[in-house]
PDB file of C-alpha atoms and ligand atoms in Angstrom:
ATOM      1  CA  UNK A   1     118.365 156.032  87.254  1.00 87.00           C
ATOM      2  CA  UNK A   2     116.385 153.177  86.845  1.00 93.00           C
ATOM      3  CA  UNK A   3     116.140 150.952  83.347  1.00 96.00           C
ATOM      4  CA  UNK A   4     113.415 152.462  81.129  1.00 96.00           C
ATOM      5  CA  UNK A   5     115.026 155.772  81.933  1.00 96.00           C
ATOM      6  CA  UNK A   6     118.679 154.338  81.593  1.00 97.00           C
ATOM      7  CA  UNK A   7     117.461 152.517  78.181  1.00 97.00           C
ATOM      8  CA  UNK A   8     115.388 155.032  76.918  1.00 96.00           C
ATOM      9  CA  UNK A   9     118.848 157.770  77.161  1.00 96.00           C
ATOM     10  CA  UNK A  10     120.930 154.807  75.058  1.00 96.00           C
ATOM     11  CA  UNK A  11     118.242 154.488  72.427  1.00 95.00           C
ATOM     12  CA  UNK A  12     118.705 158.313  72.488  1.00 93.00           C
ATOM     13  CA  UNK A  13     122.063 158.178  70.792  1.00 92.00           C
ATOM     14  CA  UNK A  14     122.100 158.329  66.844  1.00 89.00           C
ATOM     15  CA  UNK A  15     123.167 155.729  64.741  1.00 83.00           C
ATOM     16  CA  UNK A  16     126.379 156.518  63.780  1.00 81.00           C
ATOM     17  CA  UNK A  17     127.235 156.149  67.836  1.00 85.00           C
ATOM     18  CA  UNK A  18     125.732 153.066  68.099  1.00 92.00           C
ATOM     19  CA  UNK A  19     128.918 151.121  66.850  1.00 97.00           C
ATOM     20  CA  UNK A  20     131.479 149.935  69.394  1.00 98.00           C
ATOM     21  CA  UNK A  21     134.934 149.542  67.716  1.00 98.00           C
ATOM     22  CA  UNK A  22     137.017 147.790  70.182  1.00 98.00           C
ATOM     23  CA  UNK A  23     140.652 148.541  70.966  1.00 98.00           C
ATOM     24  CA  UNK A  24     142.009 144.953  71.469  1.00 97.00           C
ATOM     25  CA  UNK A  25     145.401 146.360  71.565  1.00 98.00           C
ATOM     26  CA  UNK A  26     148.106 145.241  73.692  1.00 98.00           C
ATOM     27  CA  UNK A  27     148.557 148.473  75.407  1.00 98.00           C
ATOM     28  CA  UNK A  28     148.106 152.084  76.646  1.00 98.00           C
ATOM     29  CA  UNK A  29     150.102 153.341  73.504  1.00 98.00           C
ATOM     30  CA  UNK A  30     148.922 151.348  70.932  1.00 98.00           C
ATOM     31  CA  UNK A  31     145.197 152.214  72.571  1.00 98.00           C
ATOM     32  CA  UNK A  32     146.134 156.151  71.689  1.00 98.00           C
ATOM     33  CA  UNK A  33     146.985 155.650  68.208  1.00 98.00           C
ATOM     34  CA  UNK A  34     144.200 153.753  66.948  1.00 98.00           C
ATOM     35  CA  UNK A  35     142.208 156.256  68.714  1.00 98.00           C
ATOM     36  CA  UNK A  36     143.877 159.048  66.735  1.00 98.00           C
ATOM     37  CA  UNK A  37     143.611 156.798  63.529  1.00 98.00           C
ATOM     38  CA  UNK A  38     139.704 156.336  63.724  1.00 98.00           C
ATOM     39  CA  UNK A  39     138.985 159.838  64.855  1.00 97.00           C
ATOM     40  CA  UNK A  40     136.085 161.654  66.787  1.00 96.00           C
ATOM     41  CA  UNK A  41     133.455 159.649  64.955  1.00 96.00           C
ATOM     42  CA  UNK A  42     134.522 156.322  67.451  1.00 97.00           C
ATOM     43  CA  UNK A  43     132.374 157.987  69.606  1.00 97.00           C
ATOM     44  CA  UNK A  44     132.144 154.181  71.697  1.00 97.00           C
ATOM     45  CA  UNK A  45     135.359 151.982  72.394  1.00 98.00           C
ATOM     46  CA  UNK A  46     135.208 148.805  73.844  1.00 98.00           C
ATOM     47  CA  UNK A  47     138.240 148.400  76.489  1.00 98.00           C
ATOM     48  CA  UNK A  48     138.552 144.327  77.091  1.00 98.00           C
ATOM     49  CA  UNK A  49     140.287 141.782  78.532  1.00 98.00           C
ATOM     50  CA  UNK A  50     143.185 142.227  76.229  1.00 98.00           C
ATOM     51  CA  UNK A  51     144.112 146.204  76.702  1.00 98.00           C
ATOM     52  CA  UNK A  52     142.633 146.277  80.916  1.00 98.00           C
ATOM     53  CA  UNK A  53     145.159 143.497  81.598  1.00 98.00           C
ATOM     54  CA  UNK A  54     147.641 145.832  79.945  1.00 98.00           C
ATOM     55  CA  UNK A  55     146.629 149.413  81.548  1.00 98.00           C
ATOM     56  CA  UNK A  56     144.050 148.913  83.786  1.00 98.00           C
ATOM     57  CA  UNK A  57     141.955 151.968  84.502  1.00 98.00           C
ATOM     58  CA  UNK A  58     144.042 154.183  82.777  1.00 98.00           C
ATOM     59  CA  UNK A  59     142.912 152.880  79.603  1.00 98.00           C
ATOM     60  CA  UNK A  60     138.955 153.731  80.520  1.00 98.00           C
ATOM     61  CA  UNK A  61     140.221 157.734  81.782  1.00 98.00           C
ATOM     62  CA  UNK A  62     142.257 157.917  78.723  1.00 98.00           C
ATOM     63  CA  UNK A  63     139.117 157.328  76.316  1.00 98.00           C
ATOM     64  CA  UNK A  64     137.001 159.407  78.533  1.00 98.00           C
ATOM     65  CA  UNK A  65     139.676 162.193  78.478  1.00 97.00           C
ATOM     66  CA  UNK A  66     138.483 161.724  74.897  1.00 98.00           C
ATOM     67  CA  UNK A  67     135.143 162.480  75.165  1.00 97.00           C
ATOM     68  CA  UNK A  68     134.782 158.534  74.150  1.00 97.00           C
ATOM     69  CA  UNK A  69     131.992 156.254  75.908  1.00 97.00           C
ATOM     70  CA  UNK A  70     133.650 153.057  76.849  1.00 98.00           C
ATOM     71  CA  UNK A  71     132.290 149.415  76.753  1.00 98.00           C
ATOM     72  CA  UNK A  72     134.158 147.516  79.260  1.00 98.00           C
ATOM     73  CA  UNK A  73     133.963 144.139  78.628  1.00 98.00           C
ATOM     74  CA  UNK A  74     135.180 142.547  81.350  1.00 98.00           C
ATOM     75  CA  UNK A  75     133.148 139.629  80.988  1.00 98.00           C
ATOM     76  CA  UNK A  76     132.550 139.392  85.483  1.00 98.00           C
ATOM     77  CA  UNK A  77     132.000 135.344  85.495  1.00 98.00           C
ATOM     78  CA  UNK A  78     132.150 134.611  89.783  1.00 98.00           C
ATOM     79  CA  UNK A  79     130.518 134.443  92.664  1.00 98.00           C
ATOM     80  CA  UNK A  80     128.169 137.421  93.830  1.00 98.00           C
ATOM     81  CA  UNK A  81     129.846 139.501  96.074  1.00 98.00           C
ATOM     82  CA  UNK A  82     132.832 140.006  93.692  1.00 98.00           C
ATOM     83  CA  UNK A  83     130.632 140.212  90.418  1.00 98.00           C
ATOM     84  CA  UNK A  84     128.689 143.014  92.249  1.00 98.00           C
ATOM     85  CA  UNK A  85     131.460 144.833  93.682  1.00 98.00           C
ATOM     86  CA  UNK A  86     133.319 144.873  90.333  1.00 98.00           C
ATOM     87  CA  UNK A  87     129.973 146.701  88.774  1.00 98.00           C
ATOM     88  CA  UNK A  88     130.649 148.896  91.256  1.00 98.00           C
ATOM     89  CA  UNK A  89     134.017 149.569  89.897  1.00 97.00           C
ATOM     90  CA  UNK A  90     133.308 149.980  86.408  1.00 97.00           C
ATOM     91  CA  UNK A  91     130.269 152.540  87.574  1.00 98.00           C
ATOM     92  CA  UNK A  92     133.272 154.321  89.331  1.00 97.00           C
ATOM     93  CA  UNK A  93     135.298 154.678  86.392  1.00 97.00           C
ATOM     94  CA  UNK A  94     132.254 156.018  84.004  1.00 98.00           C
ATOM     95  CA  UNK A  95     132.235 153.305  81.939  1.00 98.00           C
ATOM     96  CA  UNK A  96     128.872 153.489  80.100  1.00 98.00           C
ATOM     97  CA  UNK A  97     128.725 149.809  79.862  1.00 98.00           C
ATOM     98  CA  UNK A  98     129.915 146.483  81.554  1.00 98.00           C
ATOM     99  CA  UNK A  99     129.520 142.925  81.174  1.00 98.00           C
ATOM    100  CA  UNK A 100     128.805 140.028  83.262  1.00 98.00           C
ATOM    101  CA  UNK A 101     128.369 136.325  81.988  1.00 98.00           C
ATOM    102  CA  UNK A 102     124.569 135.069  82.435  1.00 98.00           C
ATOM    103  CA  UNK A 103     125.987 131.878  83.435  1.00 97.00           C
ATOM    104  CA  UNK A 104     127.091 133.073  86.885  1.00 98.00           C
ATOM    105  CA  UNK A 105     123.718 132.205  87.560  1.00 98.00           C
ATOM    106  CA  UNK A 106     120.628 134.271  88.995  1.00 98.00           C
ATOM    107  CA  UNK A 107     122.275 135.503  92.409  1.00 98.00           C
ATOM    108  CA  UNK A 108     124.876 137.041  90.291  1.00 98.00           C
ATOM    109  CA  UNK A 109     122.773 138.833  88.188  1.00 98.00           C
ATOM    110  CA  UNK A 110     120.819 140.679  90.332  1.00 98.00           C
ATOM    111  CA  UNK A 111     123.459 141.399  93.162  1.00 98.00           C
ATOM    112  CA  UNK A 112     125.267 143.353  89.939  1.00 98.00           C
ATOM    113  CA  UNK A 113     122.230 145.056  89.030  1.00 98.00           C
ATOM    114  CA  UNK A 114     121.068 146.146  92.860  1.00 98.00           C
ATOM    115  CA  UNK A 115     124.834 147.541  92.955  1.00 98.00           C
ATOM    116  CA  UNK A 116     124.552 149.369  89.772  1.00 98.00           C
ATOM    117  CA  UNK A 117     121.444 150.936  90.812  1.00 97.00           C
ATOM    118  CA  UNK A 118     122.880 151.734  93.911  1.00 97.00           C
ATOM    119  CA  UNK A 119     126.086 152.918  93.036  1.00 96.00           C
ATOM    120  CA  UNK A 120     126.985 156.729  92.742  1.00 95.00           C
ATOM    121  CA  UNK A 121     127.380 157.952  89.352  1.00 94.00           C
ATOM    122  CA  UNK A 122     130.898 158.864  88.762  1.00 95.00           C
ATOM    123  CA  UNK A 123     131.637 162.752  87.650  1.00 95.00           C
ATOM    124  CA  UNK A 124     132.918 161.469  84.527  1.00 94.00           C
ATOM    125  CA  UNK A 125     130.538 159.449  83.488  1.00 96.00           C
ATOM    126  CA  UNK A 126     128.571 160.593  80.063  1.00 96.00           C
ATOM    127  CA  UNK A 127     125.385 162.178  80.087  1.00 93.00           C
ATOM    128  CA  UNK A 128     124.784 161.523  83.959  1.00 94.00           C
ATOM    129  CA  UNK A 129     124.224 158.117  83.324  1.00 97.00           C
ATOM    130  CA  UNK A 130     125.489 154.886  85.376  1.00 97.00           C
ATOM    131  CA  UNK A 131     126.562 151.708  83.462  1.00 98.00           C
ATOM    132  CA  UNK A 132     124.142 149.407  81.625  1.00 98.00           C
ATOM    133  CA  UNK A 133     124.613 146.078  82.643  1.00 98.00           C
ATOM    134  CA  UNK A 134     124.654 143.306  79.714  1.00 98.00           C
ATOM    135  CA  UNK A 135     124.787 139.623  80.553  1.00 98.00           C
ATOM    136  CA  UNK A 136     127.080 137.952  77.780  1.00 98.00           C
ATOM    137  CA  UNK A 137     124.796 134.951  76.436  1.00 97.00           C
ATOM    138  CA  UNK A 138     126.688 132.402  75.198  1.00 94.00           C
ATOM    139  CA  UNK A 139     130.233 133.697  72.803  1.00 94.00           C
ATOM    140  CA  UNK A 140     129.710 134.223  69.308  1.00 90.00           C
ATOM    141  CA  UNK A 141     133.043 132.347  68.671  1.00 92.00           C
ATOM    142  CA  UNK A 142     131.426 128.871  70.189  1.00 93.00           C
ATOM    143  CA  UNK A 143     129.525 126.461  67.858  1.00 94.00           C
ATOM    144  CA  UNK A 144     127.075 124.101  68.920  1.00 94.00           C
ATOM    145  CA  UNK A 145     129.191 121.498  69.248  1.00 95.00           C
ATOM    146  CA  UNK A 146     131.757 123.303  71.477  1.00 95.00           C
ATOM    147  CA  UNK A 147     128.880 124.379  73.388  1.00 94.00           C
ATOM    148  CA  UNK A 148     128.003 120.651  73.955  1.00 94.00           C
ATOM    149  CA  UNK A 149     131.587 119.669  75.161  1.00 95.00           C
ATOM    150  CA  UNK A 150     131.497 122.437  78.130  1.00 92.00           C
ATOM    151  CA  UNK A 151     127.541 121.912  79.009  1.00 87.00           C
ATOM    152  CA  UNK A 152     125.856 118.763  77.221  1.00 90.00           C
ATOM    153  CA  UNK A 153     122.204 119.958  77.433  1.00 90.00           C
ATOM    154  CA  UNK A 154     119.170 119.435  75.348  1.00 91.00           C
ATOM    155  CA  UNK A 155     118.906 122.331  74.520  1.00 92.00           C
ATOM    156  CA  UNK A 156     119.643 124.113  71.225  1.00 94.00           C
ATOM    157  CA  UNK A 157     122.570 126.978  71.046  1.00 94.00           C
ATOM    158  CA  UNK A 158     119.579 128.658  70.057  1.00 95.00           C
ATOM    159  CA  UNK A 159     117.297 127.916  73.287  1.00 96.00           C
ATOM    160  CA  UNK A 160     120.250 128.114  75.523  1.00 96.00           C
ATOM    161  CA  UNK A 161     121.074 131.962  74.376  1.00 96.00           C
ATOM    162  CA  UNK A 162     116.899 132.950  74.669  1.00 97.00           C
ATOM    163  CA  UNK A 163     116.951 131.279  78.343  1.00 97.00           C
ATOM    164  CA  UNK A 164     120.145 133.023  79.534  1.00 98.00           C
ATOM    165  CA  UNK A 165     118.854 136.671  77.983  1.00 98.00           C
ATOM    166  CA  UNK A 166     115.112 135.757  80.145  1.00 98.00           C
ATOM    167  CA  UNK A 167     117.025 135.124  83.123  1.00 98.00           C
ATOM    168  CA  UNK A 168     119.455 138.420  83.289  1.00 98.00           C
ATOM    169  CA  UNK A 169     116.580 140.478  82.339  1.00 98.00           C
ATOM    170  CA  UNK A 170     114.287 139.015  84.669  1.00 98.00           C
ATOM    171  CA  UNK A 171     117.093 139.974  87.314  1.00 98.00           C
ATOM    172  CA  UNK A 172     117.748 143.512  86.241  1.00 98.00           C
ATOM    173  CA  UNK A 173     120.457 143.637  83.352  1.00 98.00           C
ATOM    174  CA  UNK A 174     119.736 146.260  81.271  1.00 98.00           C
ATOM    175  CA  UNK A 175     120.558 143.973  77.847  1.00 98.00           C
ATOM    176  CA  UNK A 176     122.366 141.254  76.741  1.00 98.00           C
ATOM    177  CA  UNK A 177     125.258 140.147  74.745  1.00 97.00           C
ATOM    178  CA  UNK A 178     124.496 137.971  72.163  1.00 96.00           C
ATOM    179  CA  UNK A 179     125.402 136.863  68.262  1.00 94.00           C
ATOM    180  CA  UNK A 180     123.313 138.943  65.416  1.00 94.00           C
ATOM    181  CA  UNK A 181     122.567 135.129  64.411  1.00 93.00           C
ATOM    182  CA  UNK A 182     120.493 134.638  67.934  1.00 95.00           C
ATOM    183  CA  UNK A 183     118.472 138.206  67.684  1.00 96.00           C
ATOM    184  CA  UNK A 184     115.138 136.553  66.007  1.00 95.00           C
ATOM    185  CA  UNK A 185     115.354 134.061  69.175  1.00 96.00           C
ATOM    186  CA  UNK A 186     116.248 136.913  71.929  1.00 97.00           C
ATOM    187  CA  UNK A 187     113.232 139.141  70.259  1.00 97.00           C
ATOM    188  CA  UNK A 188     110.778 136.797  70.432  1.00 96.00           C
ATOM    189  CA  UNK A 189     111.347 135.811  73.839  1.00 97.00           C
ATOM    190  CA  UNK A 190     111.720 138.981  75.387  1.00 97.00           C
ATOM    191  CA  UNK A 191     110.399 141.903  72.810  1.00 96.00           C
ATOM    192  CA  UNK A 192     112.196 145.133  72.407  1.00 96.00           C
ATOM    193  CA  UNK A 193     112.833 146.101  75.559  1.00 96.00           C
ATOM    194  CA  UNK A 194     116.167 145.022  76.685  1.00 98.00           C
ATOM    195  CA  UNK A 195     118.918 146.503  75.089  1.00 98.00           C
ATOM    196  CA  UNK A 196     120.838 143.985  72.360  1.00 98.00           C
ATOM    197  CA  UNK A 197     124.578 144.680  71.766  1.00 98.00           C
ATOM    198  CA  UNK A 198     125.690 142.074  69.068  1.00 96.00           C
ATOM    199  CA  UNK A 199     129.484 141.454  68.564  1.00 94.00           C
ATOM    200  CA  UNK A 200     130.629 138.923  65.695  1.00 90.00           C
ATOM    201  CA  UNK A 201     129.816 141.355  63.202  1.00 90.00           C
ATOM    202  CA  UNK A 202     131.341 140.778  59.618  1.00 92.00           C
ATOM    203  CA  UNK A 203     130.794 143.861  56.494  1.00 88.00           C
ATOM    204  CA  UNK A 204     130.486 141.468  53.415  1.00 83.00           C
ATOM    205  CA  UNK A 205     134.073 140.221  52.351  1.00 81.00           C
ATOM    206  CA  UNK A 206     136.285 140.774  55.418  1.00 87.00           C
ATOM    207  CA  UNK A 207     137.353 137.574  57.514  1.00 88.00           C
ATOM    208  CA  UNK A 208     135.484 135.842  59.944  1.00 90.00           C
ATOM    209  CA  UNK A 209     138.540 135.073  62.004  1.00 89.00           C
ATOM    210  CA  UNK A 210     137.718 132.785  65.351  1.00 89.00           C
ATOM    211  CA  UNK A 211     134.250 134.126  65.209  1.00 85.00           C
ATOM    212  CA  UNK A 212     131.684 131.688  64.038  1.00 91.00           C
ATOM    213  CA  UNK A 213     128.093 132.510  64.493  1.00 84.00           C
ATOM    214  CA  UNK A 214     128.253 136.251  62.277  1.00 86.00           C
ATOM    215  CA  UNK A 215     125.982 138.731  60.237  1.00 88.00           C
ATOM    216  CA  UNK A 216     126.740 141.810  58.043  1.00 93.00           C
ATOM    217  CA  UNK A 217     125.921 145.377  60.005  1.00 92.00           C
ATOM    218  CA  UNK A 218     122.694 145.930  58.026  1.00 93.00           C
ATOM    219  CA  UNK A 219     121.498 142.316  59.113  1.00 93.00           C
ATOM    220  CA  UNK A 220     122.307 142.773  62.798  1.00 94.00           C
ATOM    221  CA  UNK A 221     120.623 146.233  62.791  1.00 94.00           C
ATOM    222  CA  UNK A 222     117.981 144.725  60.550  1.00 92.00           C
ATOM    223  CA  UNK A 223     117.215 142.061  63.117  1.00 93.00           C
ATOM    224  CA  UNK A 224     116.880 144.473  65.735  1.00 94.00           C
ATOM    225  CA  UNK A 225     120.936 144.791  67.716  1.00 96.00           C
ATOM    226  CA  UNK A 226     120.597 148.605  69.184  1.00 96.00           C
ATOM    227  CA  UNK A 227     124.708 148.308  69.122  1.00 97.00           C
ATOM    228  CA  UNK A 228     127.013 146.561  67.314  1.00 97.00           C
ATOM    229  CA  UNK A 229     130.413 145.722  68.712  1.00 97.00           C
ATOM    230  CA  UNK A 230     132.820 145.567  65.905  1.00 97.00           C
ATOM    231  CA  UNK A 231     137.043 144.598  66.147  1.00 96.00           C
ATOM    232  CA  UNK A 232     139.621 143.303  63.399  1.00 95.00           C
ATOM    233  CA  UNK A 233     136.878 144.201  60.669  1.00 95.00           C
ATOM    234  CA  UNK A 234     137.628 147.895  61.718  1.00 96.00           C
ATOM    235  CA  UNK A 235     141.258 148.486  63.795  1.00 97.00           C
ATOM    236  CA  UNK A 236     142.791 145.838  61.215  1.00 96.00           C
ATOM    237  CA  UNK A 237     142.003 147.698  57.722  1.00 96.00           C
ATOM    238  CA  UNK A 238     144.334 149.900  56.312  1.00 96.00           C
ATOM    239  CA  UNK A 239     142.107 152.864  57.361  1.00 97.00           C
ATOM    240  CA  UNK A 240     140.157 152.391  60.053  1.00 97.00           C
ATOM    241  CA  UNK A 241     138.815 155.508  60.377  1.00 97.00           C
ATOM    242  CA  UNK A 242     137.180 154.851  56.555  1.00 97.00           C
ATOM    243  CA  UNK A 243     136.522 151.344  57.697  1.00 96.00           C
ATOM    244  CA  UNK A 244     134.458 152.719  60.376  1.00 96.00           C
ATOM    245  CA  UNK A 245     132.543 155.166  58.439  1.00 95.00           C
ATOM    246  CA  UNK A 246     131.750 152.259  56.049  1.00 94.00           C
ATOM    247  CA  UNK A 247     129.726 150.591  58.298  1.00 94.00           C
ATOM    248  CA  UNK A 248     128.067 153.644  59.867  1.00 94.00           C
ATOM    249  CA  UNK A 249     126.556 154.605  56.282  1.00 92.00           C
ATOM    250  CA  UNK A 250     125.304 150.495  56.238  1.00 90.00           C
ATOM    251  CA  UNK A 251     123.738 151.021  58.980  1.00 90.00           C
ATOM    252  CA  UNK A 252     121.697 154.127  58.231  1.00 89.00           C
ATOM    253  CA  UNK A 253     121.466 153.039  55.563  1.00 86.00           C
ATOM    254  CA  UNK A 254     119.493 150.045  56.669  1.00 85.00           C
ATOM    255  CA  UNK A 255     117.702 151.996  59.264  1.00 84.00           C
ATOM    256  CA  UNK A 256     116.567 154.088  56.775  1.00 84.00           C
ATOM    257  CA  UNK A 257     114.943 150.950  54.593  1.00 77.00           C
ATOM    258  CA  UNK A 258     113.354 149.203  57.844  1.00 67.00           C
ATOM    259  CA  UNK A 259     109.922 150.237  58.052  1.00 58.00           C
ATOM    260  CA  UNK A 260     109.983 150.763  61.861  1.00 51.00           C
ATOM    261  CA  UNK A 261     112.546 153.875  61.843  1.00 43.00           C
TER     262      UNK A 261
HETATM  263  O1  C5P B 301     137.527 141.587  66.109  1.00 83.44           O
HETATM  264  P1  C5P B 301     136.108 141.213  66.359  1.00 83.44           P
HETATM  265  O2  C5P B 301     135.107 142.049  65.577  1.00 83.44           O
HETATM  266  O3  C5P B 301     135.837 139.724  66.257  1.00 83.44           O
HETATM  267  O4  C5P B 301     135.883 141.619  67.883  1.00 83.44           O
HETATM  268  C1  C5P B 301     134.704 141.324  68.571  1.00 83.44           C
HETATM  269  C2  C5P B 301     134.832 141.857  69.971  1.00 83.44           C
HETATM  270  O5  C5P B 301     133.637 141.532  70.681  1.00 83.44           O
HETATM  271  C3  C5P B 301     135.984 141.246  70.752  1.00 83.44           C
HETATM  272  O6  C5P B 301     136.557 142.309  71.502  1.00 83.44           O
HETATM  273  C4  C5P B 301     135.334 140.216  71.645  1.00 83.44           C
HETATM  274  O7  C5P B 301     135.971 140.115  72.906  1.00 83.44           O
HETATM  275  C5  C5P B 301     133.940 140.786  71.843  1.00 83.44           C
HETATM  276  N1  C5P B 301     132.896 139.791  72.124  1.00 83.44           N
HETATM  277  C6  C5P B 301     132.619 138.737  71.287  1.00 83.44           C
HETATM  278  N2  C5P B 301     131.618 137.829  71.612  1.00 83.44           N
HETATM  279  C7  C5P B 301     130.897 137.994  72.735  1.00 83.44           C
HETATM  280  C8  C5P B 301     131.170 139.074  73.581  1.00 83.44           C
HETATM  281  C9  C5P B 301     132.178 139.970  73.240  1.00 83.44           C
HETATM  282  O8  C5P B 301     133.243 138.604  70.235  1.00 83.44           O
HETATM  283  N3  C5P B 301     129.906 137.174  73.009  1.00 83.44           N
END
């Protein structure tokens, strides 16, 4: 499948789908039960770092035994032969998404995009399709400063995040992983083509935690994120499931005032 086809099939899927509430649980159990508490309309989980250390695999068939599309952030950050064999992987499990870091550099990049595209497309994956590939820019929990201590550069936060989403797209990622605070930048550099998942998403009122560079849902849709990947906002409220549906209805709702829908 290649990436207009791949994108064009995600950009398919109606708004309501488009959010990615991610289990950072501590395990397989505690993966099942906020699954039960949010209910068929988490049509996307993100499996991470967090709940794969805990169950591996397991946890990805569990929410596919679910009928749930899984985001598995694994957040590949080495050299190229391991980066593109672990694509591989997560294309085996029919994960519908998986993440590399842009700053494992351009050799990286592109071996995990030729092995995506090479790669058979598991049975369970949904809709037929094979993994879209999304280089993580630079964390929405880093500041500028922080940003400065691990890589002094003269570069803005700003530049540094529109430079890393031209290089993974220029070497075949589908999208990029960046904050809803960088989307003017990562538009204007690259258009609308490549597919813009925005974590560090905050509804008005509810904590910002260790994030740092955050936007409301309507704002990230607003400033053009085709999915949102939203935690504590969601699984932490006392009903997730309502929490969820809250920020569905924000963002039809503004889908429905932007005068490109
Ligand atoms: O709970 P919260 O909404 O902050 O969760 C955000 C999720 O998005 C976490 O699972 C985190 O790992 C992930 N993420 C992020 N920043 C990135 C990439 C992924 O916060 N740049």
């Amino acid at each position: 499948m290649t990436r207009d086809q791949l994108l064009s099939r995600l950009r398919d899927i109606p708004a309501a789908g488009r959010i990615i509430t991610a289990l950072d649980v501590p395990d397989l159990e505690a993966a099942r039960e906020m699954a039960a508490r949010l209910g068929p309309a988490a049509r996307c989980v993100k499996v991470g770092l967090e709940l794969f250390s805990a169950a591996g695999p397991e946890a990805v068939h569990l929410m596919r035994s679910q009928d749930r599309e899984v985001f598995l952030d694994l957040k590949f950050h080495d050299i190229p032969n391991t980066v593109a064999a672990a694509a591989a992987r997560a294309s085996a499990l029919g994960a519908s998404f998986c993440t590399v870091h842009a700053q494992a550099g351009r050799r990286a990049l592109t071996a995990a995009a030729e092995a995506l595209a090479a790669a058979p497309v598991a049975p369970t994956a949904p809709d037929g399709r094979r993994p879209a590939l999304l280089a993580v820019t630079v964390l929405t929990s880093l500041t500028a400063e922080e940003l400065q201590e691990t890589g002094p550069s003269p570069d803005s936060l700003t530049a540094r995040v529109a430079r890393l989403a031209r290089l993974a797209w220029d070497c075949g990622c589908d999208g990029l992983v960046c904050s809803p605070t960088d989307l003017p930048a990562v538009r204007a550099e690259l258009g609308g083509d490549p597919l813009v998942v925005t974590p560090g998403v905050r509804p008005a009122g509810s904590a910002a935690a260790d994030q740092r560079r955050v936007a409301t849902p309507a704002d990230a849709v607003a400033g053009g994120a085709d999915f949102l990947v939203i935690g504590r906002p969601i699984t932490r409220s006392e009903d997730p499931c309502r929490a969820l549906a809250a920020v569905a209805a924000e963002i039809q709702s503004a889908l429905s005032d932007s005068p490109e829908e």
